[in-house]
PDB file of C-alpha atoms in Angstrom:
ATOM      1  CA  MET A   1     310.853  10.740 -15.710  1.00  0.00           C
ATOM      2  CA  SER A   2     311.988   7.099 -15.573  1.00  0.00           C
ATOM      3  CA  ALA A   3     310.450   4.580 -13.194  1.00  0.00           C
ATOM      4  CA  HIS A   4     313.743   4.680 -11.254  1.00  0.00           C
ATOM      5  CA  ASP A   5     313.544   8.469 -10.809  1.00  0.00           C
ATOM      6  CA  ASP A   6     309.860   8.148  -9.970  1.00  0.00           C
ATOM      7  CA  ARG A   7     310.714   5.664  -7.199  1.00  0.00           C
ATOM      8  CA  ALA A   8     313.288   8.109  -5.827  1.00  0.00           C
ATOM      9  CA  ALA A   9     310.698  10.906  -5.844  1.00  0.00           C
ATOM     10  CA  PHE A  10     308.229   8.722  -3.934  1.00  0.00           C
ATOM     11  CA  LEU A  11     310.860   7.823  -1.334  1.00  0.00           C
ATOM     12  CA  ALA A  12     311.847  11.464  -0.910  1.00  0.00           C
ATOM     13  CA  ALA A  13     308.239  12.363  -0.113  1.00  0.00           C
ATOM     14  CA  ASN A  14     307.405   9.451   2.197  1.00  0.00           C
ATOM     15  CA  ASP A  15     308.907   7.752   5.237  1.00  0.00           C
ATOM     16  CA  VAL A  16     309.300   4.122   4.150  1.00  0.00           C
ATOM     17  CA  SER A  17     311.089   1.478   6.219  1.00  0.00           C
ATOM     18  CA  ARG A  18     313.630  -0.814   4.566  1.00  0.00           C
ATOM     19  CA  GLU A  19     311.427  -3.870   5.134  1.00  0.00           C
ATOM     20  CA  THR A  20     308.381  -2.197   3.620  1.00  0.00           C
ATOM     21  CA  LEU A  21     310.378  -0.915   0.654  1.00  0.00           C
ATOM     22  CA  ASN A  22     311.645  -4.424   0.026  1.00  0.00           C
ATOM     23  CA  ARG A  23     308.045  -5.668  -0.133  1.00  0.00           C
ATOM     24  CA  LEU A  24     307.000  -2.781  -2.399  1.00  0.00           C
ATOM     25  CA  ASP A  25     309.922  -3.449  -4.748  1.00  0.00           C
ATOM     26  CA  ARG A  26     308.858  -7.084  -5.061  1.00  0.00           C
ATOM     27  CA  ILE A  27     305.271  -6.046  -5.818  1.00  0.00           C
ATOM     28  CA  ILE A  28     306.327  -3.563  -8.504  1.00  0.00           C
ATOM     29  CA  SER A  29     308.765  -6.076  -9.992  1.00  0.00           C
ATOM     30  CA  GLU A  30     305.970  -8.644 -10.225  1.00  0.00           C
ATOM     31  CA  LEU A  31     303.664  -6.036 -11.752  1.00  0.00           C
ATOM     32  CA  ASP A  32     306.338  -5.207 -14.331  1.00  0.00           C
ATOM     33  CA  VAL A  33     306.407  -8.855 -15.414  1.00  0.00           C
ATOM     34  CA  TRP A  34     302.621  -9.179 -15.558  1.00  0.00           C
ATOM     35  CA  ARG A  35     301.986  -5.906 -17.363  1.00  0.00           C
ATOM     36  CA  GLN A  36     303.939  -7.269 -20.356  1.00  0.00           C
ATOM     37  CA  LYS A  37     301.265  -9.916 -20.899  1.00  0.00           C
ATOM     38  CA  SER A  38     298.101  -8.148 -19.718  1.00  0.00           C
ATOM     39  CA  ASN A  39     296.690  -4.641 -19.451  1.00  0.00           C
ATOM     40  CA  LEU A  40     297.003  -4.277 -15.668  1.00  0.00           C
ATOM     41  CA  ILE A  41     298.779  -0.925 -16.050  1.00  0.00           C
ATOM     42  CA  GLY A  42     298.927   1.105 -19.249  1.00  0.00           C
ATOM     43  CA  PRO A  43     302.352   1.940 -20.743  1.00  0.00           C
ATOM     44  CA  LYS A  44     301.729   5.659 -20.254  1.00  0.00           C
ATOM     45  CA  GLU A  45     301.063   5.123 -16.543  1.00  0.00           C
ATOM     46  CA  TRP A  46     304.162   3.046 -15.835  1.00  0.00           C
ATOM     47  CA  PRO A  47     306.681   5.948 -15.570  1.00  0.00           C
ATOM     48  CA  GLN A  48     304.586   7.351 -12.674  1.00  0.00           C
ATOM     49  CA  ILE A  49     303.863   4.003 -11.009  1.00  0.00           C
ATOM     50  CA  TRP A  50     305.497   5.075  -7.726  1.00  0.00           C
ATOM     51  CA  THR A  51     304.358   8.668  -7.319  1.00  0.00           C
ATOM     52  CA  ARG A  52     300.902   8.146  -8.793  1.00  0.00           C
ATOM     53  CA  HIS A  53     299.795   4.637  -7.862  1.00  0.00           C
ATOM     54  CA  VAL A  54     301.955   3.683  -4.878  1.00  0.00           C
ATOM     55  CA  GLY A  55     301.880   7.247  -3.513  1.00  0.00           C
ATOM     56  CA  ASP A  56     298.135   7.593  -3.956  1.00  0.00           C
ATOM     57  CA  SER A  57     297.669   4.352  -2.026  1.00  0.00           C
ATOM     58  CA  TRP A  58     300.286   5.219   0.608  1.00  0.00           C
ATOM     59  CA  GLN A  59     298.385   8.224   1.921  1.00  0.00           C
ATOM     60  CA  LEU A  60     295.523   5.962   3.002  1.00  0.00           C
ATOM     61  CA  LEU A  61     297.799   4.467   5.661  1.00  0.00           C
ATOM     62  CA  ASP A  62     297.203   7.478   7.924  1.00  0.00           C
ATOM     63  CA  HIS A  63     293.679   6.118   8.444  1.00  0.00           C
ATOM     64  CA  ILE A  64     294.445   2.383   8.728  1.00  0.00           C
ATOM     65  CA  PRO A  65     295.435   0.847  12.098  1.00  0.00           C
ATOM     66  CA  GLU A  66     298.479  -1.431  12.290  1.00  0.00           C
ATOM     67  CA  THR A  67     296.476  -4.603  12.970  1.00  0.00           C
ATOM     68  CA  ALA A  68     293.242  -3.910  11.098  1.00  0.00           C
ATOM     69  CA  ARG A  69     291.278  -6.353   9.001  1.00  0.00           C
ATOM     70  CA  ILE A  70     290.841  -4.664   5.644  1.00  0.00           C
ATOM     71  CA  VAL A  71     288.640  -5.425   2.648  1.00  0.00           C
ATOM     72  CA  ASP A  72     289.753  -3.851  -0.642  1.00  0.00           C
ATOM     73  CA  LEU A  73     287.020  -3.777  -3.291  1.00  0.00           C
ATOM     74  CA  GLY A  74     287.835  -4.106  -6.994  1.00  0.00           C
ATOM     75  CA  SER A  75     291.544  -4.554  -6.333  1.00  0.00           C
ATOM     76  CA  GLY A  76     292.611  -4.681  -9.998  1.00  0.00           C
ATOM     77  CA  ALA A  77     296.378  -4.124 -10.193  1.00  0.00           C
ATOM     78  CA  GLY A  78     296.620  -4.032  -6.400  1.00  0.00           C
ATOM     79  CA  PHE A  79     296.244  -0.359  -5.548  1.00  0.00           C
ATOM     80  CA  PRO A  80     295.698   0.244  -2.696  1.00  0.00           C
ATOM     81  CA  GLY A  81     295.382  -3.369  -1.451  1.00  0.00           C
ATOM     82  CA  LEU A  82     298.929  -4.583  -2.101  1.00  0.00           C
ATOM     83  CA  VAL A  83     300.480  -1.330  -0.861  1.00  0.00           C
ATOM     84  CA  ILE A  84     298.494  -1.467   2.375  1.00  0.00           C
ATOM     85  CA  ALA A  85     299.492  -5.106   2.905  1.00  0.00           C
ATOM     86  CA  ALA A  86     303.155  -4.222   2.315  1.00  0.00           C
ATOM     87  CA  ALA A  87     303.077  -1.377   4.837  1.00  0.00           C
ATOM     88  CA  ARG A  88     300.859  -3.086   7.431  1.00  0.00           C
ATOM     89  CA  PRO A  89     302.374  -6.574   7.890  1.00  0.00           C
ATOM     90  CA  LYS A  90     300.377  -7.190  11.112  1.00  0.00           C
ATOM     91  CA  ALA A  91     297.091  -6.382   9.361  1.00  0.00           C
ATOM     92  CA  HIS A  92     295.224  -8.643   6.945  1.00  0.00           C
ATOM     93  CA  VAL A  93     293.973  -7.463   3.569  1.00  0.00           C
ATOM     94  CA  THR A  94     291.293  -9.324   1.630  1.00  0.00           C
ATOM     95  CA  MET A  95     291.348  -8.214  -2.001  1.00  0.00           C
ATOM     96  CA  MET A  96     288.141  -8.679  -3.948  1.00  0.00           C
ATOM     97  CA  GLU A  97     288.351  -8.918  -7.721  1.00  0.00           C
ATOM     98  CA  SER A  98     286.153 -10.590 -10.342  1.00  0.00           C
ATOM     99  CA  VAL A  99     288.624 -10.784 -13.259  1.00  0.00           C
ATOM    100  CA  GLY A 100     290.624 -14.014 -13.202  1.00  0.00           C
ATOM    101  CA  LYS A 101     293.781 -12.580 -14.767  1.00  0.00           C
ATOM    102  CA  LYS A 102     293.929  -9.804 -12.179  1.00  0.00           C
ATOM    103  CA  CYS A 103     293.359 -12.289  -9.358  1.00  0.00           C
ATOM    104  CA  ALA A 104     296.240 -14.415 -10.664  1.00  0.00           C
ATOM    105  CA  PHE A 105     298.526 -11.371 -10.561  1.00  0.00           C
ATOM    106  CA  LEU A 106     297.383 -10.405  -7.056  1.00  0.00           C
ATOM    107  CA  ARG A 107     298.118 -13.922  -5.771  1.00  0.00           C
ATOM    108  CA  ALA A 108     301.541 -13.891  -7.449  1.00  0.00           C
ATOM    109  CA  ALA A 109     302.387 -10.508  -5.909  1.00  0.00           C
ATOM    110  CA  ILE A 110     301.196 -11.625  -2.448  1.00  0.00           C
ATOM    111  CA  GLU A 111     303.462 -14.673  -2.681  1.00  0.00           C
ATOM    112  CA  ALA A 112     306.443 -12.763  -4.094  1.00  0.00           C
ATOM    113  CA  ALA A 113     306.318 -10.125  -1.341  1.00  0.00           C
ATOM    114  CA  GLY A 114     305.273 -12.459   1.488  1.00  0.00           C
ATOM    115  CA  LEU A 115     302.175 -10.438   2.307  1.00  0.00           C
ATOM    116  CA  ASN A 116     299.530 -11.178   4.931  1.00  0.00           C
ATOM    117  CA  ALA A 117     296.720 -10.978   2.375  1.00  0.00           C
ATOM    118  CA  SER A 118     294.259 -13.095   0.430  1.00  0.00           C
ATOM    119  CA  VAL A 119     292.243 -12.835  -2.776  1.00  0.00           C
ATOM    120  CA  TYR A 120     288.526 -13.416  -3.196  1.00  0.00           C
ATOM    121  CA  GLN A 121     287.706 -14.080  -6.843  1.00  0.00           C
ATOM    122  CA  GLY A 122     284.118 -13.326  -7.741  1.00  0.00           C
ATOM    123  CA  ARG A 123     281.378 -10.774  -7.447  1.00  0.00           C
ATOM    124  CA  ILE A 124     281.402  -8.728  -4.245  1.00  0.00           C
ATOM    125  CA  GLU A 125     277.673  -9.316  -3.729  1.00  0.00           C
ATOM    126  CA  ALA A 126     278.346 -13.077  -3.578  1.00  0.00           C
ATOM    127  CA  ALA A 127     281.256 -12.866  -1.121  1.00  0.00           C
ATOM    128  CA  PRO A 128     280.854 -14.881   2.091  1.00  0.00           C
ATOM    129  CA  PRO A 129     280.378 -12.820   5.272  1.00  0.00           C
ATOM    130  CA  SER A 130     283.639 -11.585   6.764  1.00  0.00           C
ATOM    131  CA  LYS A 131     284.699  -9.156   9.468  1.00  0.00           C
ATOM    132  CA  ALA A 132     286.569  -5.961   8.668  1.00  0.00           C
ATOM    133  CA  GLU A 133     287.378  -2.702  10.392  1.00  0.00           C
ATOM    134  CA  ILE A 134     288.340  -0.913   7.171  1.00  0.00           C
ATOM    135  CA  VAL A 135     286.960  -0.982   3.625  1.00  0.00           C
ATOM    136  CA  THR A 136     288.986   0.553   0.794  1.00  0.00           C
ATOM    137  CA  ALA A 137     288.419   1.019  -2.934  1.00  0.00           C
ATOM    138  CA  ARG A 138     290.244   3.123  -5.530  1.00  0.00           C
ATOM    139  CA  ALA A 139     288.802   4.083  -8.918  1.00  0.00           C
ATOM    140  CA  PHE A 140     286.217   1.342  -8.523  1.00  0.00           C
ATOM    141  CA  ALA A 141     282.720   2.878  -8.532  1.00  0.00           C
ATOM    142  CA  PRO A 142     280.895   6.184  -7.886  1.00  0.00           C
ATOM    143  CA  MET A 143     279.857   6.731  -4.262  1.00  0.00           C
ATOM    144  CA  PRO A 144     276.217   5.545  -4.511  1.00  0.00           C
ATOM    145  CA  GLN A 145     277.290   2.184  -5.955  1.00  0.00           C
ATOM    146  CA  LEU A 146     280.418   2.022  -3.814  1.00  0.00           C
ATOM    147  CA  LEU A 147     278.382   2.321  -0.612  1.00  0.00           C
ATOM    148  CA  GLU A 148     276.106  -0.435  -1.894  1.00  0.00           C
ATOM    149  CA  TYR A 149     279.080  -2.756  -2.453  1.00  0.00           C
ATOM    150  CA  ALA A 150     280.695  -1.811   0.865  1.00  0.00           C
ATOM    151  CA  SER A 151     277.490  -1.826   2.920  1.00  0.00           C
ATOM    152  CA  PRO A 152     277.859  -5.386   4.329  1.00  0.00           C
ATOM    153  CA  TRP A 153     280.916  -4.131   6.259  1.00  0.00           C
ATOM    154  CA  LEU A 154     280.047  -0.452   6.715  1.00  0.00           C
ATOM    155  CA  ARG A 155     276.676  -1.229   8.276  1.00  0.00           C
ATOM    156  CA  LYS A 156     278.456  -3.433  10.849  1.00  0.00           C
ATOM    157  CA  GLY A 157     280.713  -0.598  11.946  1.00  0.00           C
ATOM    158  CA  ALA A 158     283.609  -0.669   9.479  1.00  0.00           C
ATOM    159  CA  THR A 159     285.095   2.628   8.288  1.00  0.00           C
ATOM    160  CA  GLY A 160     285.303   3.421   4.568  1.00  0.00           C
ATOM    161  CA  VAL A 161     288.600   4.916   3.361  1.00  0.00           C
ATOM    162  CA  PHE A 162     287.980   5.964  -0.232  1.00  0.00           C
ATOM    163  CA  PRO A 163     290.252   8.125  -2.419  1.00  0.00           C
ATOM    164  CA  LYS A 164     288.070  10.192  -4.735  1.00  0.00           C
ATOM    165  CA  GLY A 165     288.719  12.574  -7.634  1.00  0.00           C
ATOM    166  CA  GLU A 166     287.473  16.059  -8.408  1.00  0.00           C
ATOM    167  CA  ARG A 167     283.816  14.969  -8.739  1.00  0.00           C
ATOM    168  CA  TRP A 168     283.660  13.840  -5.111  1.00  0.00           C
ATOM    169  CA  LYS A 169     281.124  16.496  -4.045  1.00  0.00           C
ATOM    170  CA  GLU A 170     278.707  15.481  -6.808  1.00  0.00           C
ATOM    171  CA  GLU A 171     279.135  11.824  -5.858  1.00  0.00           C
ATOM    172  CA  LEU A 172     278.389  12.622  -2.221  1.00  0.00           C
ATOM    173  CA  THR A 173     275.225  14.519  -3.185  1.00  0.00           C
ATOM    174  CA  GLU A 174     274.035  11.535  -5.241  1.00  0.00           C
ATOM    175  CA  ALA A 175     274.922   9.084  -2.469  1.00  0.00           C
ATOM    176  CA  ARG A 176     272.947  11.052   0.115  1.00  0.00           C
ATOM    177  CA  GLN A 177     269.762  10.399  -1.851  1.00  0.00           C
ATOM    178  CA  ARG A 178     270.087   6.722  -0.917  1.00  0.00           C
ATOM    179  CA  TRP A 179     272.240   6.664   2.200  1.00  0.00           C
ATOM    180  CA  ASN A 180     272.710   8.372   5.550  1.00  0.00           C
ATOM    181  CA  PHE A 181     276.348   8.557   6.652  1.00  0.00           C
ATOM    182  CA  ALA A 182     278.943  10.667   8.406  1.00  0.00           C
ATOM    183  CA  TYR A 183     282.034  11.622   6.448  1.00  0.00           C
ATOM    184  CA  GLU A 184     285.277  13.562   6.563  1.00  0.00           C
ATOM    185  CA  ALA A 185     286.947  14.842   3.386  1.00  0.00           C
ATOM    186  CA  ILE A 186     290.743  15.024   3.658  1.00  0.00           C
ATOM    187  CA  PRO A 187     292.607  16.783   0.811  1.00  0.00           C
ATOM    188  CA  SER A 188     294.617  14.338  -1.278  1.00  0.00           C
ATOM    189  CA  ARG A 189     298.388  14.711  -1.209  1.00  0.00           C
ATOM    190  CA  SER A 190     298.390  13.595  -4.841  1.00  0.00           C
ATOM    191  CA  GLY A 191     297.476  17.118  -5.939  1.00  0.00           C
ATOM    192  CA  GLY A 192     294.405  18.417  -7.724  1.00  0.00           C
ATOM    193  CA  SER A 193     291.052  18.711  -6.011  1.00  0.00           C
ATOM    194  CA  GLY A 194     290.729  15.060  -5.017  1.00  0.00           C
ATOM    195  CA  VAL A 195     290.162  13.904  -1.435  1.00  0.00           C
ATOM    196  CA  ILE A 196     290.204  10.875   0.792  1.00  0.00           C
ATOM    197  CA  LEU A 197     286.700  10.293   2.078  1.00  0.00           C
ATOM    198  CA  ILE A 198     286.458   8.742   5.536  1.00  0.00           C
ATOM    199  CA  VAL A 199     282.938   7.315   5.783  1.00  0.00           C
ATOM    200  CA  ARG A 200     281.201   6.005   8.912  1.00  0.00           C
ATOM    201  CA  GLU A 201     277.737   5.318  10.367  1.00  0.00           C
ATOM    202  CA  VAL A 202     276.300   4.161   7.063  1.00  0.00           C
ATOM    203  CA  LEU A 203     272.597   3.370   6.886  1.00  0.00           C
ATOM    204  CA  ARG A 204     270.317   2.969   3.907  1.00  0.00           C
ATOM    205  CA  ARG A 205     267.694   5.714   4.005  1.00  0.00           C
ATOM    206  CA  HIS A 206     264.817   3.273   4.566  1.00  0.00           C
ATOM    207  CA  ASP A 207     266.665   1.207   7.202  1.00  0.00           C
TER     208      ASP A 207
END
């Protein structure tokens, strides 16, 4: 399947406004330019960029309010951060990424698509305090470490919205050794046995 056909398949499966699609097209166009000079997205992944990466990110929107403040950890090539910012223009997304080249791409995509978003370049542990209602992360870290990274926001009442693959039950079991939390596992629309984990009421076990 070509990237063009893949885009059509994504649009057939999702309700996307013209304005949002315009922003998404600008993001993907920018990514196409940047992937030629860096390894943001592998060549084998590109033909499924819409159904796999955009689509995987899109399903998180069901759990993200229109005007939320969102922190996206380990934003990389911008999934889900850029997609959320494109679809939630009244929200604000802070994308956290330590690799300079990836941060440069994220800033270029934000500018190209006119997104209400910003980039924090550096280690998450060193990030200045900020408020957020939602914390997201995709393919960033296993749950025990992910909760550690996200804890500055989760412990102040933010909700975690984390897409997870087939090992999600094992990751939850490991995380429960260190953390108390409430969660909901929603089957992923991307197929397979993955889920979206909605995580709340996070406390370290010795808190």
